[in-house]
């Protein structure tokens, strides 16, 4: 298992899935951010894709970080 920690977006995170297998990814939200428990990477899948589903659209700015309007 690998862990990914990201800042919390302003929208509510509903689900996370592995973009290759489609399997559910467990996550924990705390005041310091959101921690994802990722399955181990496979050598035949050199790129990690994590599909996140939110309860509202997420706005993005050029740097890839959430921007407030």
mmCIF file of C-alpha atoms in Angstrom:
data_model
loop_
_atom_site.group_PDB
_atom_site.id
_atom_site.type_symbol
_atom_site.label_atom_id
_atom_site.label_comp_id
_atom_site.label_asym_id
_atom_site.label_seq_id
_atom_site.Cartn_x
_atom_site.Cartn_y
_atom_site.Cartn_z
ATOM 1 C CA UNK A 1 0.000 0.000 0.000
ATOM 2 C CA UNK A 2 1.089 3.552 -0.719
ATOM 3 C CA UNK A 3 -0.249 6.729 0.852
ATOM 4 C CA UNK A 4 -1.051 9.989 -0.959
ATOM 5 C CA UNK A 5 -1.805 13.121 1.075
ATOM 6 C CA UNK A 6 -3.504 16.124 -0.582
ATOM 7 C CA UNK A 7 -4.965 19.400 0.733
ATOM 8 C CA UNK A 8 -8.720 19.366 1.304
ATOM 9 C CA UNK A 9 -10.744 20.904 -1.532
ATOM 10 C CA UNK A 10 -13.694 23.144 -0.640
ATOM 11 C CA UNK A 11 -16.096 20.647 -2.257
ATOM 12 C CA UNK A 12 -17.082 17.426 -0.475
ATOM 13 C CA UNK A 13 -15.237 14.346 -1.728
ATOM 14 C CA UNK A 14 -17.722 11.538 -2.395
ATOM 15 C CA UNK A 15 -15.509 8.756 -3.717
ATOM 16 C CA UNK A 16 -12.092 7.798 -5.059
ATOM 17 C CA UNK A 17 -11.338 5.013 -7.540
ATOM 18 C CA UNK A 18 -8.251 3.582 -9.188
ATOM 19 C CA UNK A 19 -8.327 4.787 -12.799
ATOM 20 C CA UNK A 20 -6.890 1.526 -14.143
ATOM 21 C CA UNK A 21 -8.747 -1.175 -12.199
ATOM 22 C CA UNK A 22 -11.820 0.855 -11.175
ATOM 23 C CA UNK A 23 -11.474 -0.414 -7.597
ATOM 24 C CA UNK A 24 -12.489 1.789 -4.681
ATOM 25 C CA UNK A 25 -9.679 3.702 -2.944
ATOM 26 C CA UNK A 26 -10.121 4.292 0.768
ATOM 27 C CA UNK A 27 -9.540 7.832 2.011
ATOM 28 C CA UNK A 28 -9.584 9.703 5.292
ATOM 29 C CA UNK A 29 -10.385 13.414 5.608
ATOM 30 C CA UNK A 30 -8.903 15.402 8.485
ATOM 31 C CA UNK A 31 -8.182 19.057 9.194
ATOM 32 C CA UNK A 32 -4.661 18.600 7.767
ATOM 33 C CA UNK A 33 -5.849 17.183 4.421
ATOM 34 C CA UNK A 34 -7.113 14.047 2.716
ATOM 35 C CA UNK A 35 -5.104 10.821 2.890
ATOM 36 C CA UNK A 36 -5.620 8.172 0.196
ATOM 37 C CA UNK A 37 -4.585 4.527 0.642
ATOM 38 C CA UNK A 38 -3.422 3.570 -2.860
ATOM 39 C CA UNK A 39 -2.860 0.000 -4.002
ATOM 40 C CA UNK A 40 0.731 -0.850 -4.874
ATOM 41 C CA UNK A 41 1.753 0.325 -8.336
ATOM 42 C CA UNK A 42 2.186 -2.326 -11.000
ATOM 43 C CA UNK A 43 5.193 -2.233 -13.371
ATOM 44 C CA UNK A 44 2.884 -2.576 -16.386
ATOM 45 C CA UNK A 45 0.979 0.569 -15.314
ATOM 46 C CA UNK A 46 3.681 3.303 -15.186
ATOM 47 C CA UNK A 47 1.141 6.126 -14.678
ATOM 48 C CA UNK A 48 -1.104 6.448 -11.615
ATOM 49 C CA UNK A 49 -4.664 7.622 -12.238
ATOM 50 C CA UNK A 50 -6.978 8.367 -9.334
ATOM 51 C CA UNK A 51 -10.559 9.325 -10.182
ATOM 52 C CA UNK A 52 -12.100 11.641 -7.593
ATOM 53 C CA UNK A 53 -15.832 12.355 -7.450
ATOM 54 C CA UNK A 54 -17.077 15.501 -5.683
ATOM 55 C CA UNK A 55 -20.533 16.776 -4.815
ATOM 56 C CA UNK A 56 -19.949 19.931 -6.918
ATOM 57 C CA UNK A 57 -17.690 21.074 -9.776
ATOM 58 C CA UNK A 58 -14.087 21.777 -8.778
ATOM 59 C CA UNK A 59 -12.546 24.944 -10.203
ATOM 60 C CA UNK A 60 -8.869 24.756 -11.139
ATOM 61 C CA UNK A 61 -6.301 27.476 -11.800
ATOM 62 C CA UNK A 62 -3.255 27.274 -14.069
ATOM 63 C CA UNK A 63 -0.947 25.983 -11.339
ATOM 64 C CA UNK A 64 -3.231 22.976 -10.770
ATOM 65 C CA UNK A 65 -4.277 24.173 -7.324
ATOM 66 C CA UNK A 66 -7.801 25.145 -6.381
ATOM 67 C CA UNK A 67 -8.451 28.819 -7.010
ATOM 68 C CA UNK A 68 -11.099 30.848 -5.282
ATOM 69 C CA UNK A 69 -13.172 33.115 -7.457
#
